[in-house]
PDB file of C-alpha atoms in Angstrom:
ATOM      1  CA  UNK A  12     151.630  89.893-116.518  1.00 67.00           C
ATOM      2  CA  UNK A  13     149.410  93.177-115.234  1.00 64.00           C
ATOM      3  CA  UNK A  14     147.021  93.881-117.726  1.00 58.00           C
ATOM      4  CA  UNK A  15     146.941  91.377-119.955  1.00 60.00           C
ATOM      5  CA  UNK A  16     145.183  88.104-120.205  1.00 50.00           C
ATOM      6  CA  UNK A  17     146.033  84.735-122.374  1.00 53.00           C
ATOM      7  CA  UNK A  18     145.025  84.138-125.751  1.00 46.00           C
ATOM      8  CA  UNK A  19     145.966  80.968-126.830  1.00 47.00           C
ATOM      9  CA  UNK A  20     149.393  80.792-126.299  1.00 55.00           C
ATOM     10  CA  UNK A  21     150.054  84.782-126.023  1.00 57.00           C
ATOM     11  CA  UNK A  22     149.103  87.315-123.634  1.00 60.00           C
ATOM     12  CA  UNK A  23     147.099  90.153-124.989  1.00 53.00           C
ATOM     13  CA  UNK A  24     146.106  93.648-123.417  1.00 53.00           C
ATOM     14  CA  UNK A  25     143.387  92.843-121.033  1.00 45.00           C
ATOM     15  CA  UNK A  26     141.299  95.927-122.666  1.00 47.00           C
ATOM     16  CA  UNK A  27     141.649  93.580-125.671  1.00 45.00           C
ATOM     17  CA  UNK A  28     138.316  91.162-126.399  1.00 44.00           C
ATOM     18  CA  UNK A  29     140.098  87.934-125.802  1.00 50.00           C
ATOM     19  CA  UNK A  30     138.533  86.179-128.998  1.00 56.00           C
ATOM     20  CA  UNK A  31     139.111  82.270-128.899  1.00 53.00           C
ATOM     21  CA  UNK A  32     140.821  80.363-132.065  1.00 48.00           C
ATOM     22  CA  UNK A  33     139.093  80.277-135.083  1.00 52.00           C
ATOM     23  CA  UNK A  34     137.053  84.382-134.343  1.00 58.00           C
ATOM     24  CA  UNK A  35     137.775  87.354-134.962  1.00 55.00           C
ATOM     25  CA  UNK A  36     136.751  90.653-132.727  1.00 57.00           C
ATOM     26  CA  UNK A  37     133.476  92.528-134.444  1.00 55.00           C
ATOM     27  CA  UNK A  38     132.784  95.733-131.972  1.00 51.00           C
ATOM     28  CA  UNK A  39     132.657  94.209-128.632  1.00 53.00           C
ATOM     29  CA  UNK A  40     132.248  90.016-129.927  1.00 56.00           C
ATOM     30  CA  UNK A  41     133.500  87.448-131.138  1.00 59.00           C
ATOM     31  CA  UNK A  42     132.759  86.188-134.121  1.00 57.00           C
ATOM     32  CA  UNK A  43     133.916  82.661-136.216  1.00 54.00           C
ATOM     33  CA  UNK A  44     135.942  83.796-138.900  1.00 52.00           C
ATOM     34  CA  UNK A  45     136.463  80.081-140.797  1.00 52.00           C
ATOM     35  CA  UNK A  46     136.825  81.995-144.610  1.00 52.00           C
ATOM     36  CA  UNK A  47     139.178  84.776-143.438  1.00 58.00           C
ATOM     37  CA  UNK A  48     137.006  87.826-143.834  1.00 61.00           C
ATOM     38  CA  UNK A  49     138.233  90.407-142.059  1.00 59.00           C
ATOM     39  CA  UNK A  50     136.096  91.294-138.813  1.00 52.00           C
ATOM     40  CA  UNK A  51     132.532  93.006-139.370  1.00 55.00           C
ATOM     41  CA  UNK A  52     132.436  91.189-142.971  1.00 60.00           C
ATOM     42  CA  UNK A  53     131.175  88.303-144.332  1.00 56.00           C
ATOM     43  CA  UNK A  54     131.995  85.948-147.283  1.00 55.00           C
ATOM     44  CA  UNK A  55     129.821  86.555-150.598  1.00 51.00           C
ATOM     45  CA  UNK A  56     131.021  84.421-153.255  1.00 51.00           C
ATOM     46  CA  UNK A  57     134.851  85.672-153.593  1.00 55.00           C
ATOM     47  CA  UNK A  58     134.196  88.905-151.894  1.00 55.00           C
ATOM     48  CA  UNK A  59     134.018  89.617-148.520  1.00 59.00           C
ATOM     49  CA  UNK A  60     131.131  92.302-147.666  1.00 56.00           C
ATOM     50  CA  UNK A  61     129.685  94.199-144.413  1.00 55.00           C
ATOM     51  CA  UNK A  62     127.110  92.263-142.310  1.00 56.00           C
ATOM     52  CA  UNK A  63     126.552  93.888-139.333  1.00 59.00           C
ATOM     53  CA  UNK A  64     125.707  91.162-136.668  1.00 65.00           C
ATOM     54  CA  UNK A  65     121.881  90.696-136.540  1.00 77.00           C
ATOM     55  CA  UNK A  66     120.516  90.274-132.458  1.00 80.00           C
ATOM     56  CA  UNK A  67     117.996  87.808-131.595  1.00 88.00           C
ATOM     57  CA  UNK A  68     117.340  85.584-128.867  1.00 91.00           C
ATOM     58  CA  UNK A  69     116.845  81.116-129.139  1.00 92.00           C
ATOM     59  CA  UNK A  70     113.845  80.579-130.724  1.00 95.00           C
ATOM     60  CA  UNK A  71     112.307  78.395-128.226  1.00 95.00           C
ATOM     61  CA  UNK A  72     110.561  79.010-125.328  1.00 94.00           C
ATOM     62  CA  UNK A  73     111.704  79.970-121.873  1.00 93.00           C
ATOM     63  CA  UNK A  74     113.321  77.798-119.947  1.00 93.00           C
ATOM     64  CA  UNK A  75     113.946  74.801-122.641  1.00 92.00           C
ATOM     65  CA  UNK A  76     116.999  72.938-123.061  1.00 91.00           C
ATOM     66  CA  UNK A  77     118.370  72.814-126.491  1.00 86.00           C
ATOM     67  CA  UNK A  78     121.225  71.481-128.425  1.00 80.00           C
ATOM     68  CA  UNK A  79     123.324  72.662-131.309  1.00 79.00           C
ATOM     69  CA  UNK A  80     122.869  69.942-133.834  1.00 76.00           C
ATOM     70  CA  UNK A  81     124.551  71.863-136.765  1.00 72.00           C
ATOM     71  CA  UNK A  82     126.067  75.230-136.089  1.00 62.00           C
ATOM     72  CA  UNK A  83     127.088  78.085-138.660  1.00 63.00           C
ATOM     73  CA  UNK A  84     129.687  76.536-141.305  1.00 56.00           C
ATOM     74  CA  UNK A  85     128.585  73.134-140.659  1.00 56.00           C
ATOM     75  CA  UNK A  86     129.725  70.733-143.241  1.00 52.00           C
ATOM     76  CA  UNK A  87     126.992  68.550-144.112  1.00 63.00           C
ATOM     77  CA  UNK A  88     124.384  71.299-146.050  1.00 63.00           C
ATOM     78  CA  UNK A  89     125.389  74.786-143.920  1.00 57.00           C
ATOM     79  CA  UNK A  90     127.212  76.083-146.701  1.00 61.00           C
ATOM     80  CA  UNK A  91     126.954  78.722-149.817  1.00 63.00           C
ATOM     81  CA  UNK A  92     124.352  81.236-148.840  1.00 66.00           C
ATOM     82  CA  UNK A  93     123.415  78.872-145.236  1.00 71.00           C
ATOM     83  CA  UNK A  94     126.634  79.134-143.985  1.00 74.00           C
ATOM     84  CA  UNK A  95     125.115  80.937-140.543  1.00 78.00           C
ATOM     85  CA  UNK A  96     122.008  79.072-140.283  1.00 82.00           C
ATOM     86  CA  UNK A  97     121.394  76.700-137.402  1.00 85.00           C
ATOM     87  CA  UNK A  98     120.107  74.094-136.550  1.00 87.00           C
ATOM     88  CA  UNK A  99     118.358  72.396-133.335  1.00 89.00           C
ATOM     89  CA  UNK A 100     117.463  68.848-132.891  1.00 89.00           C
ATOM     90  CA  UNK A 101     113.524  69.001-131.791  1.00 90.00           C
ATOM     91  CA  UNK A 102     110.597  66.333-131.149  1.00 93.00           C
ATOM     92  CA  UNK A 103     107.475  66.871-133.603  1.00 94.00           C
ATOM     93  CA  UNK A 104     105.701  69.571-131.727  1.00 95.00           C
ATOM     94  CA  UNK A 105     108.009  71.606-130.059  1.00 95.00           C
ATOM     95  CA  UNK A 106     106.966  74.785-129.688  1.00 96.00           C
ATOM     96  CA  UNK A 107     108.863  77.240-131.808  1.00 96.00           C
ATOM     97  CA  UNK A 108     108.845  81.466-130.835  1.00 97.00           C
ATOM     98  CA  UNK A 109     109.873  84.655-132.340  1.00 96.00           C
ATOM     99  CA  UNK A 110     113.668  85.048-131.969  1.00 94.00           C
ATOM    100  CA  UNK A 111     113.027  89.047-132.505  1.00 91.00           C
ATOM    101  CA  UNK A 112     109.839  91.339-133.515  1.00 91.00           C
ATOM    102  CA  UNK A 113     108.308  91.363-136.870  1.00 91.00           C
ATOM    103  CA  UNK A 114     105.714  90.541-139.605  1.00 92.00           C
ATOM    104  CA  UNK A 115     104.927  87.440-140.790  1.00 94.00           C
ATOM    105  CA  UNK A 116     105.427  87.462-144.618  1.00 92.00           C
ATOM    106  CA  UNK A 117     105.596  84.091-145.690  1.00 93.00           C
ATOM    107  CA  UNK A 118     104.294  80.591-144.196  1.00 95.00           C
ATOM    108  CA  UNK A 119     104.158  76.994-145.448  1.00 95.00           C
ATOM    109  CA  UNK A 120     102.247  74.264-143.640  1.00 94.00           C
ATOM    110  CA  UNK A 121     100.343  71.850-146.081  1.00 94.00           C
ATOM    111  CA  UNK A 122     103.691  69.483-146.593  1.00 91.00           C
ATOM    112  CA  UNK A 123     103.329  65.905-145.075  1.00 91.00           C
ATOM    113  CA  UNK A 124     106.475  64.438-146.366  1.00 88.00           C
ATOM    114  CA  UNK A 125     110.402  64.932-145.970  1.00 86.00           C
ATOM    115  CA  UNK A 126     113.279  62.695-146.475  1.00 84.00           C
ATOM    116  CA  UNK A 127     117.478  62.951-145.684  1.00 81.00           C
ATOM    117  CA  UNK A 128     117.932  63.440-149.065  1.00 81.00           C
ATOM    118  CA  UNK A 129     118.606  67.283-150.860  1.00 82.00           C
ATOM    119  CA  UNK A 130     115.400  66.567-153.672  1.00 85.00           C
ATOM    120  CA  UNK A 131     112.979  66.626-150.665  1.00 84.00           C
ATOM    121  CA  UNK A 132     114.437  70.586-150.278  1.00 82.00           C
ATOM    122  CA  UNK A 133     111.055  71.891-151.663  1.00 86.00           C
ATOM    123  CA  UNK A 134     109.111  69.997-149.612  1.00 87.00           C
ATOM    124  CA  UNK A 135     109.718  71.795-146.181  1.00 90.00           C
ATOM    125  CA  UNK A 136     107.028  73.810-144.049  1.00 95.00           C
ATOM    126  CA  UNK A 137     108.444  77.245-142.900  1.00 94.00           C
ATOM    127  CA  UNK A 138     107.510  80.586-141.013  1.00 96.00           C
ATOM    128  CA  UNK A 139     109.328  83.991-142.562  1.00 94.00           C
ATOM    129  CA  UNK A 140     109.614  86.440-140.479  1.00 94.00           C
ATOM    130  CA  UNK A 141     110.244  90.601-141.472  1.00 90.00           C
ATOM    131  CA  UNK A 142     112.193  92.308-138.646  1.00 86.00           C
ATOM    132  CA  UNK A 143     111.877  95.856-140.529  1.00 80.00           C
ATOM    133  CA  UNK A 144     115.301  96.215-141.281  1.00 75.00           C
ATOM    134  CA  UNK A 145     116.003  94.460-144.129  1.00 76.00           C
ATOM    135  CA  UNK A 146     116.712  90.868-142.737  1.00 84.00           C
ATOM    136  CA  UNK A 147     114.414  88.040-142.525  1.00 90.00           C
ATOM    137  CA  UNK A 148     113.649  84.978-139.912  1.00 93.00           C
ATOM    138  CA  UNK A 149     113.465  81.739-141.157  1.00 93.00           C
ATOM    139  CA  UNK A 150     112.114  79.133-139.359  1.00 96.00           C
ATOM    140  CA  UNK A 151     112.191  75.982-141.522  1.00 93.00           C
ATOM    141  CA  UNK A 152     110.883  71.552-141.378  1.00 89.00           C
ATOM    142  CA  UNK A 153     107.608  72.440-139.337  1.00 95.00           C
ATOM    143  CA  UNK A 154     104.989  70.518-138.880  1.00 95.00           C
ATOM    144  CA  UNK A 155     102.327  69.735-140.940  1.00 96.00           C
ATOM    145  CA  UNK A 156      99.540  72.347-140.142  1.00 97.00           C
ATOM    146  CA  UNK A 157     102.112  73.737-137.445  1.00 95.00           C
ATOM    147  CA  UNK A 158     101.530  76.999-138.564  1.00 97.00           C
ATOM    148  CA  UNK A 159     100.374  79.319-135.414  1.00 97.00           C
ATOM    149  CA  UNK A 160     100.690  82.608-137.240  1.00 96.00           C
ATOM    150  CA  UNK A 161      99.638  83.791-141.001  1.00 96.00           C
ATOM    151  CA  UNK A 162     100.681  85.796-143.528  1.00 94.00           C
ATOM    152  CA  UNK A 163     100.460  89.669-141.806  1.00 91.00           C
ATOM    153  CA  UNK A 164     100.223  89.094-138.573  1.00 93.00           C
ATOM    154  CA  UNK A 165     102.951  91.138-136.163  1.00 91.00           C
ATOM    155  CA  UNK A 166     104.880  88.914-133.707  1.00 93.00           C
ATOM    156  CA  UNK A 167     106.519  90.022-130.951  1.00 92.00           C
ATOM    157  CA  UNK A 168     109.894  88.540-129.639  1.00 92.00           C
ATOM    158  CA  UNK A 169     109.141  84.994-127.915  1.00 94.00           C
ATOM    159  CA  UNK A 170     105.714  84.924-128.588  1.00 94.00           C
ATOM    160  CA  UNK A 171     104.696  81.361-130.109  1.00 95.00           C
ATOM    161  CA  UNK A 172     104.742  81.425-133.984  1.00 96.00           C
ATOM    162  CA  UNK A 173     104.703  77.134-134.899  1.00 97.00           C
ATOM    163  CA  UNK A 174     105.368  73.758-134.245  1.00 97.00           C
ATOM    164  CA  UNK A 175     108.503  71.984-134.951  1.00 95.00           C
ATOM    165  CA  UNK A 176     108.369  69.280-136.973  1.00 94.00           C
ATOM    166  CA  UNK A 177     110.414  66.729-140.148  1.00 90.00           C
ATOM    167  CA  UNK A 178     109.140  68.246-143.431  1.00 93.00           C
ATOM    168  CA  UNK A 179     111.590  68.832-146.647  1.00 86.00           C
ATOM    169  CA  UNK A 180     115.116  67.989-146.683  1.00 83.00           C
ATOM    170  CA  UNK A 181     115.789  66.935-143.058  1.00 82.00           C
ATOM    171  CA  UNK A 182     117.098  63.781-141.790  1.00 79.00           C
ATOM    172  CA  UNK A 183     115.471  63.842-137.998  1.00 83.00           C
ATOM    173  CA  UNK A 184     112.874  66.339-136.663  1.00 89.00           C
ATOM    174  CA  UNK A 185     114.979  69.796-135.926  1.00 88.00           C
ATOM    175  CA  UNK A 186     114.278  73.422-136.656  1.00 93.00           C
ATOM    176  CA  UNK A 187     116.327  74.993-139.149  1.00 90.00           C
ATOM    177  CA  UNK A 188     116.720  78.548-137.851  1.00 93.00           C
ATOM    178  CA  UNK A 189     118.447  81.594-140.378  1.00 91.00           C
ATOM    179  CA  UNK A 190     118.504  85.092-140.561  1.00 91.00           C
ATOM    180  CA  UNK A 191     118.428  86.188-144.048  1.00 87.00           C
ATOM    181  CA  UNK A 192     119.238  89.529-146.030  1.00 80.00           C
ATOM    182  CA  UNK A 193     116.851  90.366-149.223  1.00 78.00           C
ATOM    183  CA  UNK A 194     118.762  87.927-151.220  1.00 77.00           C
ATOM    184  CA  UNK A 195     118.344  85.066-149.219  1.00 80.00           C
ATOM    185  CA  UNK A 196     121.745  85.156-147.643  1.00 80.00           C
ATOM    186  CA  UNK A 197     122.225  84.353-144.379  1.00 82.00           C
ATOM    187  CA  UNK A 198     123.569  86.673-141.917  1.00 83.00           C
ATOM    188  CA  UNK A 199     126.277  85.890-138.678  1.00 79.00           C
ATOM    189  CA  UNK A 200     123.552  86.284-135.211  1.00 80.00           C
ATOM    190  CA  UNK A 201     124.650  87.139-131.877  1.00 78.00           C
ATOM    191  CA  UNK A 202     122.527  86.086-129.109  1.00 80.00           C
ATOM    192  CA  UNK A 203     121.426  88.030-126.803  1.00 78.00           C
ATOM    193  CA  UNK A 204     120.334  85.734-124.290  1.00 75.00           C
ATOM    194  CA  UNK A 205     123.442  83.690-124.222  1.00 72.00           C
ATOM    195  CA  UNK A 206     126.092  85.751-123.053  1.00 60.00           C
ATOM    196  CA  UNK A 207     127.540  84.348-120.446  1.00 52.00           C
ATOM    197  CA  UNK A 208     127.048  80.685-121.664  1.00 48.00           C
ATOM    198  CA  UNK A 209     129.009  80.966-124.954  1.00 46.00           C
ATOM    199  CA  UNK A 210     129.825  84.558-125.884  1.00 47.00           C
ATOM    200  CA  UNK A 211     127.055  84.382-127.762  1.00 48.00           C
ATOM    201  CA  UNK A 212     128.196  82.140-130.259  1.00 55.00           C
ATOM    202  CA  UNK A 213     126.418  78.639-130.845  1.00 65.00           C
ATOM    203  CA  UNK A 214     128.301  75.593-131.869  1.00 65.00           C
ATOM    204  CA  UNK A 215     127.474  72.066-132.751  1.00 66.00           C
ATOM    205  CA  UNK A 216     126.881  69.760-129.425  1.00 71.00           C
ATOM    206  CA  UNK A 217     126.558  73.280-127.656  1.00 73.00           C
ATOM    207  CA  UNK A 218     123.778  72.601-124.763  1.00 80.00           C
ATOM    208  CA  UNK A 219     121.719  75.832-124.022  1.00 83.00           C
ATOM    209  CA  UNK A 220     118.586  76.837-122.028  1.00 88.00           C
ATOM    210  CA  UNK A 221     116.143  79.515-123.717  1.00 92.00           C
ATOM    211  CA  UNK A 222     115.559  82.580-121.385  1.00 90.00           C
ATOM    212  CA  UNK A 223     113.227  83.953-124.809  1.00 91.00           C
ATOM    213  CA  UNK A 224     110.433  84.757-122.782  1.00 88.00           C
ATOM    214  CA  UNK A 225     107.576  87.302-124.495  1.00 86.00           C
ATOM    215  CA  UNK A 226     107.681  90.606-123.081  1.00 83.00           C
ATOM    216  CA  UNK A 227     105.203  91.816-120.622  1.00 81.00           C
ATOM    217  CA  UNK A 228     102.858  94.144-122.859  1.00 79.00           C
ATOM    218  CA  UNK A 229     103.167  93.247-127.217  1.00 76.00           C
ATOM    219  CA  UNK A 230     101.673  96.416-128.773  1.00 69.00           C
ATOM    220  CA  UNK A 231     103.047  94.728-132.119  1.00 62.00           C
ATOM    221  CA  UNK A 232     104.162  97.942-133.301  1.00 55.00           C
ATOM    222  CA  UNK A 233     106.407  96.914-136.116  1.00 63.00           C
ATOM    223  CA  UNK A 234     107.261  97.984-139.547  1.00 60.00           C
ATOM    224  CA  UNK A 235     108.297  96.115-142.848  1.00 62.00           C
ATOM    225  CA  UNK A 236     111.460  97.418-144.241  1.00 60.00           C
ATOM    226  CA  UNK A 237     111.321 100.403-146.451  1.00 57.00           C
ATOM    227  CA  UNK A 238     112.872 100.065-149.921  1.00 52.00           C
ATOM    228  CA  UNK A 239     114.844 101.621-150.608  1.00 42.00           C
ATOM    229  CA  UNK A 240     115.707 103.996-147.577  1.00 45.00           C
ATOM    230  CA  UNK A 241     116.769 100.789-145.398  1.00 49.00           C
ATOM    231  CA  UNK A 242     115.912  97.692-147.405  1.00 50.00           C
ATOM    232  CA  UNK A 243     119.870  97.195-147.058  1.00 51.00           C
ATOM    233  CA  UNK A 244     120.909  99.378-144.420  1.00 50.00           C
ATOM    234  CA  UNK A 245     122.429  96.510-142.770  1.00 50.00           C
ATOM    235  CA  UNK A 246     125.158  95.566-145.623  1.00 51.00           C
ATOM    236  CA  UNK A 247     125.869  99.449-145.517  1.00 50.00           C
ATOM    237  CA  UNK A 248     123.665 100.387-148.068  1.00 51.00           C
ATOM    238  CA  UNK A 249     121.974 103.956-147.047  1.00 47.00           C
ATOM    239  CA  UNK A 250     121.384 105.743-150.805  1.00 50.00           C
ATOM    240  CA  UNK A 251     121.069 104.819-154.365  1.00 47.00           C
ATOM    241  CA  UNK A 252     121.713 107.003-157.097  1.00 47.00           C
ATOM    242  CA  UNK A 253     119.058 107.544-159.658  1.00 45.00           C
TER     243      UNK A 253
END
């Protein structure tokens, strides 16, 4: 009737976010909600915490078409503390870009060697970015020597950072793309670029086109996260006694 729209089989207020089956309303988005956390949590373990969505944009230069190969909670190895990464199906190459502003803290590029097989886990190339905040870009299975960046240099949101590629545990070239908190645990990403494809959520077979074009002017004026003021400000951690 007036005001309302359908959900599923209902109708719902029409001020209501209209979340599809299978989400669950965080602020003004939907979000997946597979392991029953309430909204603006996350599973850790048996407990369900705060993540606070992290924003970014495709990490892949304007105007490419990409695919979803495996999305957040995929079943064959997006589980345990990966259960948000992504992944995108990519030719050796591919040009790979900031998905957000930061400093490079970590980069592999000497492997030559990878295989569809979980021992070959070690043997991956990667790019790790610091957004200043307390999370951390990971942008994993480069090529060898696709490296564009090193360790310190500031990046600045779709600004060319590596090379896809097939190294460590990957069964057909791809990037592995995560956002990760201090722990190594990946976080739920909205983005920013997508929202009026998919609500800004990416799913397996998804098709996509980047818009993550580098700004204008890059005056790479970024910080690393402070500890401890907001190492963890983004699981709601702002103080710690002692």
């Amino acid at each position: 009737g007036p005001g309302t729209v359908v959900m599923g089989a209902v109708c719902v207020p029409a001020d209501m976010l209209a979340c599809g089956t299978g989400t669950v309303r965080m602020g003004d988005r939907c979000v997946r909600d597979d392991l029953g956390c309430p909204a603006g949590t996350i599973q850790r373990g048996d407990a369900c915490v705060r993540a606070d969505l992290v924003v970014v944009r495709l990490p892949f230069a304007t105007g490419r078409v990409v695919e979803i190969g495996q999305g957040m909670h995929g079943g064959f190895s997006h589980s345990g503390s990966q259960v948000h990464a992504l992944d995108f199906p990519a030719d050796v190459g591919t040009s790979i870009v900031a998905a957000r502003d930061g400093i490079v803290v970590d980069v592999r590029e000497d492997s030559t060697t990878g295989c569809g097989d979980p021992t070959c886990a070690d043997q991956g190339n990667y790019v790790r970015v610091d957004h200043g905040d307390g999370t951390y870009a990971s942008y994993y299975h480069l090529d060898t020597n696709g490296a564009l960046v090193a360790i310190g240099d500031r990046v600045c949101v779709g600004e060319p950072i590596a090379l896809s590629g097939n190294t460590g545990f990957s069964t057909g070239p791809h990037l592995h793309f995560a956002v990760e908190d201090a722990f190594g645990y990946s976080l739920p990403l909205y983005f920013d670029d997508l929202g009026d494809v998919t609500e800004c959520w990416l799913f397996a077979g998804a098709m996509v086109t980047s818009t993550n074009a580098p700004p204008a002017t890059c005056d790479h004026a970024i910080a690393t996260a402070d500890c401890v003021a907001d190492l963890f400000a983004h699981d709601g951690v702002v103080e710690l006694a002692g």
